[in-house]
Amino acid sequence: MSNDSLHLVCPHCAAVNRIPSARLADTPTCGKCRQPLFTAKPLELDAASFERHIGRSDLPVLVDFWAPWCAPCRSMAPAFAAAAAQLEPEFRLAKLDTEAEPAIAARFAIRSIPTLILFRGGREIARQSGALDTASIVRWARSQR
């Protein structure tokens, strides 16, 4: 990969696309399915899509580890969605239901939810537990770059 292009995983078909860095803000579309590569909302991940997005994307990926029964998780969901609209295309935001994917939650030692983990190059680079508002999510993510 050259320094002026990035690999992005399509949120619709999971194809890996190579996009020139300078064109990220130009509403790029997937070369395979022709859908937008950015949707201004968090992706819902399962085990397979988690591995693909974390491992193959050159963008930092911010994952909200949550569960449907968790009131703070549900209350933070609109703030996380609003943060996605503000942080794209600098970041990819995604959600992982720890009830549906307990093996991934165990792998990353999720002890409390919601927990935000920022991944870069397939590795965890930062973690924040507890519900945050939109401005705090955006500020925290940008401070980790």
XYZ file of N, CA and C in Angstrom:
435
model
N 0.839 -1.185 0.000
C 0.000 0.000 0.000
C 0.879 1.243 0.000
N 0.531 2.176 -0.820
C 1.300 3.418 -0.827
C 0.803 4.322 0.284
N 1.591 5.335 0.596
C 1.257 6.249 1.679
C 0.046 7.115 1.375
N -0.335 7.219 0.103
C -1.422 8.133 -0.234
C -2.752 7.410 -0.476
N -2.857 6.143 -0.102
C -4.133 5.446 -0.230
C -4.391 4.605 1.021
N -5.673 4.333 1.244
C -6.102 3.583 2.425
C -6.997 2.432 2.003
N -6.936 1.355 2.758
C -7.873 0.250 2.569
C -9.083 0.496 3.455
N -10.264 0.398 2.861
C -11.526 0.564 3.585
C -12.405 -0.640 3.301
N -13.035 -1.165 4.336
C -13.952 -2.282 4.182
C -15.341 -1.702 3.954
N -16.017 -2.190 2.920
C -17.357 -1.708 2.605
C -18.332 -2.127 3.708
N -19.159 -1.190 4.212
C -20.117 -1.536 5.252
C -21.288 -2.375 4.735
N -21.420 -2.491 3.406
C -22.542 -3.214 2.810
C -22.176 -4.634 2.384
N -21.050 -4.785 1.669
C -20.690 -6.103 1.130
C -19.379 -6.645 1.696
N -18.684 -5.871 2.516
C -17.428 -6.244 3.177
C -16.239 -6.380 2.223
N -16.379 -5.883 0.991
C -15.239 -5.865 0.071
C -14.221 -4.843 0.567
N -12.944 -5.140 0.367
C -11.888 -4.204 0.743
C -11.602 -3.313 -0.463
N -11.691 -2.018 -0.256
C -11.472 -1.027 -1.301
C -10.218 -0.225 -0.987
N -9.484 0.160 -2.013
C -8.335 1.049 -1.824
C -8.738 2.424 -2.348
N -8.663 3.400 -1.463
C -9.121 4.756 -1.767
C -7.968 5.728 -1.536
N -7.709 6.636 -2.482
C -6.698 7.668 -2.232
C -7.096 8.497 -1.012
N -6.146 8.749 -0.135
C -6.415 9.514 1.090
C -7.091 10.847 0.788
N -6.663 11.504 -0.259
C -7.205 12.813 -0.607
C -8.664 12.742 -1.042
N -9.167 11.541 -1.345
C -10.544 11.401 -1.840
C -11.510 10.910 -0.769
N -11.060 10.752 0.467
C -11.932 10.235 1.522
C -13.187 11.088 1.717
N -13.051 12.381 1.611
C -14.193 13.271 1.834
C -15.076 13.432 0.599
N -14.733 12.734 -0.498
C -15.476 12.866 -1.755
C -16.593 11.836 -1.908
N -17.119 11.320 -0.817
C -18.186 10.318 -0.822
C -17.827 9.115 -1.701
N -16.745 8.408 -1.369
C -16.340 7.261 -2.189
C -17.369 6.131 -2.112
N -17.433 5.363 -3.200
C -18.330 4.215 -3.247
C -17.519 2.936 -3.416
N -18.130 1.831 -3.060
C -17.485 0.521 -3.149
C -17.311 0.119 -4.607
N -16.137 -0.396 -4.925
C -15.878 -0.874 -6.273
C -16.669 -2.114 -6.631
N -17.133 -2.859 -5.637
C -17.878 -4.092 -5.888
C -19.389 -3.861 -5.941
N -19.946 -3.266 -4.880
C -21.410 -3.140 -4.802
C -21.921 -1.737 -5.144
N -21.007 -0.782 -5.317
C -21.343 0.598 -5.683
C -22.108 1.379 -4.620
N -22.166 0.848 -3.392
C -22.810 1.556 -2.288
C -21.798 2.509 -1.643
N -22.263 3.525 -0.924
C -21.337 4.456 -0.259
C -20.476 3.738 0.779
N -19.195 4.112 0.854
C -18.294 3.525 1.851
C -18.487 4.148 3.226
N -19.126 5.311 3.281
C -19.439 5.949 4.559
C -20.935 6.194 4.615
N -21.526 5.866 5.759
C -22.974 5.981 5.913
C -23.377 6.979 6.995
N -22.413 7.580 7.686
C -22.658 8.538 8.772
C -23.439 7.912 9.913
N -23.308 6.584 10.051
C -23.904 5.898 11.193
C -23.048 4.679 11.518
N -23.118 4.218 12.773
C -22.290 3.063 13.158
C -22.720 1.786 12.443
N -21.729 0.937 12.172
C -21.996 -0.383 11.598
C -22.359 -1.343 12.722
N -23.239 -2.279 12.450
C -23.533 -3.361 13.389
C -22.632 -4.524 13.005
N -21.751 -4.940 13.915
C -20.790 -6.001 13.614
C -21.195 -7.324 14.244
N -20.843 -8.407 13.537
C -20.897 -9.756 14.103
C -19.458 -10.273 14.100
N -19.266 -11.526 14.449
C -17.899 -12.047 14.571
C -17.115 -11.912 13.270
N -17.715 -12.304 12.147
C -16.997 -12.262 10.871
C -16.712 -10.824 10.440
N -17.710 -9.952 10.524
C -17.492 -8.579 10.078
C -16.565 -7.826 11.030
N -16.582 -8.189 12.311
C -15.655 -7.577 13.266
C -14.215 -7.828 12.820
N -13.893 -9.093 12.554
C -12.524 -9.441 12.149
C -12.129 -8.719 10.866
N -13.049 -8.643 9.926
C -12.753 -8.014 8.637
C -12.513 -6.502 8.812
N -13.401 -5.829 9.522
C -13.271 -4.376 9.675
C -12.068 -3.997 10.532
N -11.826 -4.736 11.614
C -10.698 -4.419 12.489
C -9.376 -4.751 11.800
N -9.329 -5.884 11.128
C -8.081 -6.366 10.549
C -7.702 -5.801 9.207
N -8.683 -5.346 8.427
C -8.382 -4.942 7.050
C -8.502 -3.451 6.775
N -9.113 -2.696 7.678
C -9.299 -1.264 7.454
C -8.072 -0.484 7.912
N -7.656 0.472 7.112
C -6.560 1.348 7.504
C -7.045 2.530 8.342
N -8.343 2.762 8.375
C -8.888 3.807 9.243
C -8.938 3.291 10.671
N -8.796 4.173 11.649
C -9.058 3.751 13.026
C -10.538 3.349 13.137
N -10.798 2.264 13.846
C -12.168 1.772 14.018
C -12.521 1.883 15.500
N -13.567 2.650 15.799
C -14.043 2.847 17.161
C -15.258 1.957 17.373
N -15.117 0.983 18.281
C -16.181 0.003 18.514
C -16.825 0.243 19.873
N -18.149 0.302 19.857
C -18.961 0.384 21.067
C -19.377 -1.036 21.435
N -18.823 -1.566 22.529
C -19.220 -2.875 23.050
C -20.415 -2.625 23.970
N -21.561 -3.202 23.650
C -22.813 -2.900 24.332
C -23.663 -4.166 24.451
N -24.796 -4.057 25.130
C -25.777 -5.143 25.212
C -27.177 -4.533 25.242
N -28.156 -5.250 24.680
C -29.515 -4.698 24.609
C -30.158 -4.446 25.972
N -29.773 -5.183 27.001
C -30.368 -5.022 28.328
C -29.765 -3.873 29.120
N -28.695 -3.278 28.618
C -27.935 -2.256 29.347
C -28.529 -0.864 29.115
N -29.110 -0.278 30.163
C -29.724 1.050 30.042
C -28.708 2.133 29.653
N -27.511 2.189 30.269
C -26.536 3.203 29.827
C -26.123 3.016 28.360
N -26.056 1.758 27.907
C -25.724 1.492 26.497
C -26.803 2.071 25.586
N -28.055 1.809 25.945
C -29.171 2.307 25.128
C -29.216 3.836 25.152
N -28.917 4.431 26.307
C -28.958 5.894 26.380
C -27.802 6.524 25.604
N -26.672 5.821 25.478
C -25.532 6.357 24.729
C -25.675 6.144 23.221
N -26.536 5.242 22.789
C -26.644 4.899 21.366
C -26.875 6.118 20.463
N -27.796 7.034 20.795
C -27.961 8.207 19.919
C -26.711 9.089 19.867
N -25.999 9.214 20.974
C -24.771 10.011 21.001
C -23.693 9.358 20.135
N -23.604 8.027 20.196
C -22.618 7.306 19.382
C -22.954 7.457 17.897
N -24.244 7.386 17.567
C -24.671 7.565 16.174
C -24.339 8.979 15.687
N -24.577 9.968 16.527
C -24.252 11.348 16.159
C -22.736 11.525 16.005
N -21.967 10.850 16.841
C -20.502 10.916 16.739
C -20.025 10.324 15.417
N -20.689 9.268 14.950
C -20.314 8.665 13.663
C -20.431 9.695 12.546
N -21.504 10.464 12.558
C -21.693 11.486 11.528
C -20.596 12.545 11.586
N -20.088 12.833 12.779
C -19.037 13.849 12.928
C -17.639 13.308 12.654
N -17.402 12.042 12.986
C -16.048 11.483 12.894
C -15.715 10.882 11.531
N -16.708 10.496 10.746
C -16.401 9.991 9.402
C -15.978 11.156 8.523
N -15.021 10.994 7.630
C -14.307 9.776 7.258
C -12.978 9.561 7.991
N -12.728 10.291 9.080
C -11.481 10.080 9.834
C -11.466 8.728 10.532
N -12.633 8.271 10.964
C -12.790 7.035 11.726
C -13.949 6.240 11.151
N -13.951 4.954 11.423
C -15.113 4.093 11.183
C -15.674 3.786 12.572
N -16.970 3.989 12.787
C -17.605 3.661 14.055
C -18.472 2.426 13.885
N -18.435 1.559 14.893
C -19.167 0.298 14.815
C -19.648 -0.095 16.202
N -20.629 -0.977 16.227
C -21.187 -1.479 17.477
C -21.098 -3.004 17.470
N -20.791 -3.565 18.644
C -20.756 -5.021 18.783
C -21.588 -5.404 20.005
N -22.624 -6.197 19.775
C -23.506 -6.682 20.839
C -22.777 -7.803 21.588
N -22.409 -7.536 22.838
C -21.637 -8.510 23.619
C -22.467 -9.737 23.989
N -23.780 -9.622 23.969
C -24.641 -10.788 24.218
C -24.618 -11.724 23.021
N -24.626 -11.166 21.827
C -24.624 -11.966 20.604
C -23.233 -12.508 20.278
N -22.185 -11.816 20.736
C -20.798 -12.198 20.425
C -19.970 -12.283 21.708
N -20.311 -13.220 22.619
C -19.595 -13.286 23.895
C -18.117 -13.651 23.758
N -17.744 -14.378 22.718
C -16.333 -14.758 22.560
C -15.462 -13.524 22.294
N -15.969 -12.588 21.501
C -15.200 -11.371 21.233
C -15.128 -10.517 22.491
N -16.246 -10.417 23.209
C -16.248 -9.660 24.466
C -15.229 -10.255 25.440
N -15.159 -11.579 25.520
C -14.198 -12.231 26.414
C -12.764 -11.993 25.934
N -12.555 -12.067 24.622
C -11.219 -11.870 24.060
C -10.652 -10.500 24.432
N -11.516 -9.487 24.491
C -11.062 -8.137 24.814
C -11.334 -7.770 26.275
N -11.645 -8.777 27.081
C -11.834 -8.606 28.524
C -12.795 -7.464 28.847
N -13.942 -7.471 28.177
C -14.959 -6.462 28.444
C -15.583 -6.782 29.798
N -15.368 -5.910 30.764
C -15.853 -6.116 32.132
C -17.070 -5.260 32.443
N -17.188 -4.132 31.774
C -18.349 -3.274 31.969
C -18.751 -2.716 30.606
N -20.024 -2.404 30.484
C -20.518 -1.832 29.236
C -21.338 -0.599 29.563
N -21.374 0.364 28.679
C -20.674 0.371 27.398
C -19.163 0.583 27.579
N -18.412 -0.035 26.685
C -16.975 0.190 26.599
C -16.650 0.527 25.155
N -15.922 1.607 24.965
C -15.436 1.985 23.642
C -13.990 1.532 23.525
N -13.676 0.864 22.411
C -12.285 0.496 22.127
C -11.939 1.030 20.746
N -10.810 1.715 20.670
C -10.318 2.229 19.406
C -9.231 1.285 18.897
N -9.414 0.811 17.662
C -8.467 -0.096 17.024
C -7.779 0.626 15.878
N -6.501 0.344 15.714
C -5.747 0.820 14.557
C -4.811 -0.305 14.147
N -4.820 -0.624 12.867
C -3.957 -1.689 12.371
C -4.247 -3.029 13.019
N -5.510 -3.266 13.376
C -5.907 -4.541 13.964
C -5.644 -4.668 15.454
N -5.082 -3.614 16.074
C -4.739 -3.689 17.501
C -5.482 -2.623 18.296
N -5.781 -2.949 19.552
C -6.388 -1.983 20.457
C -5.362 -0.913 20.792
N -5.763 0.358 20.646
C -4.850 1.442 21.006
C -5.384 2.293 22.152
N -6.692 2.210 22.431
C -7.260 2.989 23.534
C -8.600 2.388 23.933
N -8.978 2.628 25.196
C -10.218 2.085 25.743
C -10.827 3.097 26.704
N -12.155 3.180 26.685
C -12.895 4.082 27.564
C -14.185 3.379 27.975
N -14.410 3.226 29.268
C -15.641 2.608 29.751
C -16.589 3.663 30.284
N -17.877 3.377 30.155
C -18.908 4.284 30.652
C -19.553 5.065 29.526
N -20.798 5.458 29.752
C -21.552 6.214 28.750
C -20.998 7.636 28.618
N -20.922 8.095 27.378
C -20.442 9.439 27.072
C -21.452 10.148 26.180
N -21.408 11.483 26.193
C -22.231 12.228 25.244
C -21.453 12.370 23.928
N -22.125 12.903 22.921
C -21.527 13.003 21.589
C -20.212 13.764 21.600
N -20.199 14.936 22.210
C -18.981 15.759 22.219
C -17.830 15.026 22.897
N -18.123 14.298 23.964
C -17.067 13.561 24.673
C -16.532 12.406 23.837
N -17.408 11.720 23.114
C -16.966 10.626 22.234
C -16.041 11.182 21.154
N -16.467 12.259 20.515
C -15.676 12.865 19.435
C -14.330 13.354 19.973
N -14.358 14.051 21.091
C -13.129 14.583 21.688
C -12.179 13.440 22.072
N -12.701 12.393 22.714
C -11.869 11.275 23.130
C -11.253 10.568 21.921
N -12.057 10.296 20.902
C -11.535 9.600 19.715
C -10.427 10.415 19.046
N -10.666 11.687 18.851
C -9.663 12.528 18.194
C -8.392 12.686 19.036
N -8.515 12.618 20.347
C -7.339 12.748 21.210
C -6.442 11.512 21.146
N -6.946 10.407 20.616
C -6.186 9.154 20.552
C -5.420 8.988 19.251
N -5.594 9.869 18.308
C -4.973 9.715 16.986
C -3.473 9.786 17.037
